[in-house]
C-alpha positions as a printed NumPy array, in Angstrom:
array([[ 90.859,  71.968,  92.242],
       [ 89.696,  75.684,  91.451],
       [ 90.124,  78.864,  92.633],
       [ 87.213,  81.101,  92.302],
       [ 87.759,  84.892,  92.414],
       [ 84.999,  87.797,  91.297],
       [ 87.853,  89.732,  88.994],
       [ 91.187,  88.453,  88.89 ],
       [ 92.242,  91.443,  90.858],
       [ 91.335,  90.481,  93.657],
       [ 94.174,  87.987,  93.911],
       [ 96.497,  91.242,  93.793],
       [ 97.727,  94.053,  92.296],
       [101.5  ,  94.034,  92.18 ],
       [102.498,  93.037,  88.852],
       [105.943,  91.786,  89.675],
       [104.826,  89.23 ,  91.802],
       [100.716,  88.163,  91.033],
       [100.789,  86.899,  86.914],
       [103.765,  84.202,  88.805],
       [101.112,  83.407,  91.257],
       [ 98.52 ,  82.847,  89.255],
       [100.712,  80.733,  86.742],
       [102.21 ,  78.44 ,  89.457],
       [ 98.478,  77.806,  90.649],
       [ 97.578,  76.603,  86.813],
       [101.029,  74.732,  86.836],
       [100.067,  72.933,  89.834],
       [ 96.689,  71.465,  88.3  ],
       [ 94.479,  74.164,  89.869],
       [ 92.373,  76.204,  87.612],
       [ 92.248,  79.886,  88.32 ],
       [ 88.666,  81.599,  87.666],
       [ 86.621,  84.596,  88.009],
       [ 83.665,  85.096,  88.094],
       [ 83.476,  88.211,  85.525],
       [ 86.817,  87.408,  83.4  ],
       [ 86.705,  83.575,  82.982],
       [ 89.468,  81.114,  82.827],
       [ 92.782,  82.182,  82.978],
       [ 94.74 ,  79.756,  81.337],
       [ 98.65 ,  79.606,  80.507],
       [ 98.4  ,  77.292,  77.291],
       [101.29 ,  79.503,  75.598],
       [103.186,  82.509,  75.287],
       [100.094,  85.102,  74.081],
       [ 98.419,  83.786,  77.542],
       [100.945,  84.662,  79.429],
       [101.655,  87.837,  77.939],
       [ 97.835,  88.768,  78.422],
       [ 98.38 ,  87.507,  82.177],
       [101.336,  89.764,  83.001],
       [ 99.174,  93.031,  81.229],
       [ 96.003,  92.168,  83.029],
       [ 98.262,  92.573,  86.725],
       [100.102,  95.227,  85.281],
       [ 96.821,  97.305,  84.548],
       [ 95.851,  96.193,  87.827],
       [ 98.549,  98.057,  89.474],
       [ 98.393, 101.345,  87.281],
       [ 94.895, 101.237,  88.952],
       [ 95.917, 100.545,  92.462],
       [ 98.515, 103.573,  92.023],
       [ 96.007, 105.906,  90.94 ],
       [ 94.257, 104.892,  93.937],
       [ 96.146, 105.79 ,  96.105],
       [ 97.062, 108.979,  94.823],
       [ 93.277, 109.816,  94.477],
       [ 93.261, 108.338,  98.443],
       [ 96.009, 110.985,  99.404],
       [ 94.662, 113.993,  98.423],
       [ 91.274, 113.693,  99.895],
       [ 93.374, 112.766, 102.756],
       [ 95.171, 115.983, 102.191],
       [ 92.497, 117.939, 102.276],
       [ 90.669, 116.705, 105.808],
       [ 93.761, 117.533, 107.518],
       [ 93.94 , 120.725, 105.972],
       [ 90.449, 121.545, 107.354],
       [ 91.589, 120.614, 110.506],
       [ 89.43 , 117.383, 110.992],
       [ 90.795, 113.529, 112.049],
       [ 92.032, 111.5  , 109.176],
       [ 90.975, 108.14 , 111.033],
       [ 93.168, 105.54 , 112.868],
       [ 94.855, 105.687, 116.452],
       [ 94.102, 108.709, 118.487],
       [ 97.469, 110.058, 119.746],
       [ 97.876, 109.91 , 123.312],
       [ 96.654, 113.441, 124.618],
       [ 93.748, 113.671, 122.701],
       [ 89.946, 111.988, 122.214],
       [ 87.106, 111.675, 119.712],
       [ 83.806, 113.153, 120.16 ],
       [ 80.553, 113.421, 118.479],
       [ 79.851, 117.631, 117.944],
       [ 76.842, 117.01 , 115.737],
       [ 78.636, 117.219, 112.538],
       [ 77.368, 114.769, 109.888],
       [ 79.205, 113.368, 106.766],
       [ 77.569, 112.969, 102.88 ],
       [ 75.973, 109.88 , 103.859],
       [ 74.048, 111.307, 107.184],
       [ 76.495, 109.626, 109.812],
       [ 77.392, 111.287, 112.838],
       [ 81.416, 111.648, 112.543],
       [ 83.65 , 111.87 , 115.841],
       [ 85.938, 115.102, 116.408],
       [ 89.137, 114.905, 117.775],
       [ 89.506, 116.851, 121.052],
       [ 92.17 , 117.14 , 123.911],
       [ 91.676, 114.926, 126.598],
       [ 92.991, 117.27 , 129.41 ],
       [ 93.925, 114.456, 131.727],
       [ 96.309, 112.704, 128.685],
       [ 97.31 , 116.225, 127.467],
       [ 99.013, 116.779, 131.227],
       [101.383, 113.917, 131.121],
       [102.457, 114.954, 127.098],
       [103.472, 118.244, 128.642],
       [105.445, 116.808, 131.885],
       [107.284, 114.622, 128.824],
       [108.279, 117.703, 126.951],
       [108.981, 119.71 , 129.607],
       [111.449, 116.654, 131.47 ],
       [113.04 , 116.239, 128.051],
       [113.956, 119.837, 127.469],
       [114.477, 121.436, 130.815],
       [115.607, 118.555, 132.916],
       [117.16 , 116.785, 130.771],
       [115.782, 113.443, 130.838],
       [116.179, 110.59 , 128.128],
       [113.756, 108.017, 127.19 ],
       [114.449, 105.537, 129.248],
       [114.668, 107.837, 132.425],
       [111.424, 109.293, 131.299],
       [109.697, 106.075, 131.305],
       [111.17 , 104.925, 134.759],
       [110.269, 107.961, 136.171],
       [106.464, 108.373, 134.756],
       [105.82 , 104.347, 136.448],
       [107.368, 105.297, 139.45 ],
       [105.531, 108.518, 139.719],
       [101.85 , 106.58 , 138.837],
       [102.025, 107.853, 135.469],
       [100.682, 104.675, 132.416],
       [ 99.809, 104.488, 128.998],
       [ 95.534, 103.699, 127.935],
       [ 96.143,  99.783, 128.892],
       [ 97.691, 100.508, 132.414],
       [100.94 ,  99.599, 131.744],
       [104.42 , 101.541, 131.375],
       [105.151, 103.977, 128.852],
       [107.766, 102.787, 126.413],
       [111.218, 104.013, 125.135],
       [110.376, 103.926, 121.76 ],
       [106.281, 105.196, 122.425],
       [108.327, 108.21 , 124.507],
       [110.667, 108.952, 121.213],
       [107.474, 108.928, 118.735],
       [105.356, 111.49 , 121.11 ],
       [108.62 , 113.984, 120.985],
       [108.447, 113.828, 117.082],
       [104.647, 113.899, 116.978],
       [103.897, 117.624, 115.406],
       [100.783, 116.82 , 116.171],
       [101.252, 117.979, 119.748],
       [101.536, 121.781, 118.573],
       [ 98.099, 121.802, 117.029],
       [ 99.47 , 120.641, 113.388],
       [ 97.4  , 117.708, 111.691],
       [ 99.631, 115.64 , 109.359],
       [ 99.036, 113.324, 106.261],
       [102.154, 112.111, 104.368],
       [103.683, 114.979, 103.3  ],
       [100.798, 117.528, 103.988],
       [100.777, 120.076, 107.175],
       [ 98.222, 121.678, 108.322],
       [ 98.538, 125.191, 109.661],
       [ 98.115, 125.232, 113.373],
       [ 94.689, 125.004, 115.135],
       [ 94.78 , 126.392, 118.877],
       [ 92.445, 124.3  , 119.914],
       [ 94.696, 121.185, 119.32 ],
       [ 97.89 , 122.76 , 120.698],
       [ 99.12 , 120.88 , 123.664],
       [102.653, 121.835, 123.708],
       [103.882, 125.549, 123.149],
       [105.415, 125.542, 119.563],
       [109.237, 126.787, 120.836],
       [108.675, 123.851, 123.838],
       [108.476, 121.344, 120.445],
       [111.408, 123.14 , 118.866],
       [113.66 , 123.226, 121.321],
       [112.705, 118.723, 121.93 ],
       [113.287, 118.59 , 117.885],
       [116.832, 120.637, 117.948],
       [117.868, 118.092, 120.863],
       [116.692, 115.414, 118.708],
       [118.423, 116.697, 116.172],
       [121.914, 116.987, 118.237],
       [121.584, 113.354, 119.936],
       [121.078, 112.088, 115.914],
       [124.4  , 113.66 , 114.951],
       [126.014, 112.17 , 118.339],
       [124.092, 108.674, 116.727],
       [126.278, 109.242, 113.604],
       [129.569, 109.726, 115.06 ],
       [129.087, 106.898, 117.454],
       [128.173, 104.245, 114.239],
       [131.523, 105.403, 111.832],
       [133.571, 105.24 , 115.162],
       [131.958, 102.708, 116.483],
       [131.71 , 103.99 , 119.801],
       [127.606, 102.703, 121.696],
       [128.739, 105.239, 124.657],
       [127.647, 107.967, 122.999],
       [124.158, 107.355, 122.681],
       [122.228, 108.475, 125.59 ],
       [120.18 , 105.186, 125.584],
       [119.418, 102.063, 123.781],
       [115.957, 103.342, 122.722],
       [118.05 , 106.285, 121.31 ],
       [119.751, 103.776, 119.183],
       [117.136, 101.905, 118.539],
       [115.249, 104.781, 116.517],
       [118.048, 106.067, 114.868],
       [118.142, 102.338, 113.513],
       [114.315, 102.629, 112.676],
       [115.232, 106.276, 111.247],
       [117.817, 104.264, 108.726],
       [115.714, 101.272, 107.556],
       [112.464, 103.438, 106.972],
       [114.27 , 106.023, 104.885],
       [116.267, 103.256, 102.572],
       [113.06 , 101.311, 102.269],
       [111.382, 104.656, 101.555],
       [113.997, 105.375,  98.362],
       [113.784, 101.471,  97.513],
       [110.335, 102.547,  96.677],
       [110.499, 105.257,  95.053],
       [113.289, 103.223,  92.351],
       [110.764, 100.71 ,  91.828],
       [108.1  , 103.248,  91.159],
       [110.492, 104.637,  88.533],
       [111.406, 101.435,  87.235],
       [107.668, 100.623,  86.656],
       [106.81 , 104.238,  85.218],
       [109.48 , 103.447,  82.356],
       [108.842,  99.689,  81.961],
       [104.803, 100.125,  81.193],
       [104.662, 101.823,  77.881],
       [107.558,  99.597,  76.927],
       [105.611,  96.36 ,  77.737],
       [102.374,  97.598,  75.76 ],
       [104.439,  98.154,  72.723],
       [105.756,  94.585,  72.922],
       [101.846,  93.352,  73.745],
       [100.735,  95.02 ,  70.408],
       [103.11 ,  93.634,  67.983],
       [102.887,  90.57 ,  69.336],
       [ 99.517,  90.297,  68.93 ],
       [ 99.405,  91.712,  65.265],
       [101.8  ,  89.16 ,  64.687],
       [ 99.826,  86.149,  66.282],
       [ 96.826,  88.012,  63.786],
       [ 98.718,  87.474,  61.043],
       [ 99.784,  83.901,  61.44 ],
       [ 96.718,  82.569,  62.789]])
């Protein structure tokens, strides 16, 4: 058996996990191949040295990637234009006649004044009235109010479109904010700070009510719910970040090792 590839690459780019693929493959009496690169074989300990290095290059370049993907991101937010994926409920794309390096039409995104409505009756419910999620979603079915496939809104769907800054007129990418554009403000900006400071409060109630283990004093269980998503995403988020670290350190270490090793297998051979 073979496995055929164009670069070895394309098999992956993590280098704590591919060079173990690739050897189990070649273990397991299939040859691994590419197209521009060879044979990769694992006949002894220089092989799989030059294995590991090859996926560890591999990521360096998939990191630099994404860092050179990031800032262009970055910068279409900052001029106020779509970054691409869903369209947050409240607003649509539209062709404006603006056309991109390559002579394609691009969409804008624009308020759909029919979606933009039932964002504001959600703000306005949470803050004034008092609603929670769950009584928000009851209340928008009962009241004929459904999400783009005709179906209920959601607890958690509710929860995400309170913490979307997007509502205000700010675009968003990672870490980068936009300043606001008018023309993409659907909620008044002290409307959204006055839903993020109740947030806030119903997060700290969230804390008591895990160390005392007390469930009454969330509002509801979608409440719950994302201050569970809130948790995992922010450990998994440092988890990250240490392995990013670990990598940063281990890399110049591992090409020392790769040089003397191969002076050494110069010298004997």
């Amino acid at each position: 058996d073979i496995l055929l590839v164009f670069m070895f690459d394309r098999l992956g780019r993590r280098d704590d996990e591919t060079p173990f693929v690739v050897e189990w493959f070649i273990r397991n009496g299939i040859e691994v191949w590419s197209a521009m690169e060879g044979q990769q074989k694992m006949d002894d300990h220089i092989d799989k040295l030059l294995n590991y290095i090859r996926y560890w290059q591999a990521s360096g370049e998939s990191l630099k990637t994404s860092v050179r993907t990031k800032t262009r991101l970055s910068q279409i937010v900052q001029e106020g234009r779509f970054r691409g994926g869903t369209v947050p409920y409240g607003y649509r794309l539209e062709k404006q006649g603006r056309f991109n390096k390559k002579n394609h039409e691009v969409n804008e995104i624009l308020i759909d004044p029919d979606e933009a409505a039932v964002v504001r009756i959600i703000f306005e419910k949470y803050v004034y009235e008092g609603f929670g999620a769950q009584r928000l979603s009851r209340w928008l079915y009962n009241n004929g109010y459904l999400n783009r496939k005709g179906t209920n809104f959601a607890n958690t769907t509710i929860i995400k479109m309170l913490k979307n800054i997007m509502y205000v007129g700010i675009l968003r990418s990672g870490e980068t904010r936009s300043e606001i554009f008018p023309e993409l403000q659907i909620v008044p900006l002290d409307l959204n700070e006055r839903a993020q400071e109740l947030m806030q409060s119903l997060c700290q109630n969230c804390d008591a009510a895990i160390n005392e283990a007390q469930p009454e004093a969330f509002d509801d269980a979608a409440q719950f719910e994302a201050y569970e998503n809130a948790q995992m995403q922010e450990a998994e988020q440092q988890n990250n970040e240490q392995n990013n670290e670990r990598k940063k350190s281990i890399g110049p270490l591992l090409l020392a090792v790769a040089a003397l090793l191969l002076a050494w297998w110069g010298m004997n051979f």
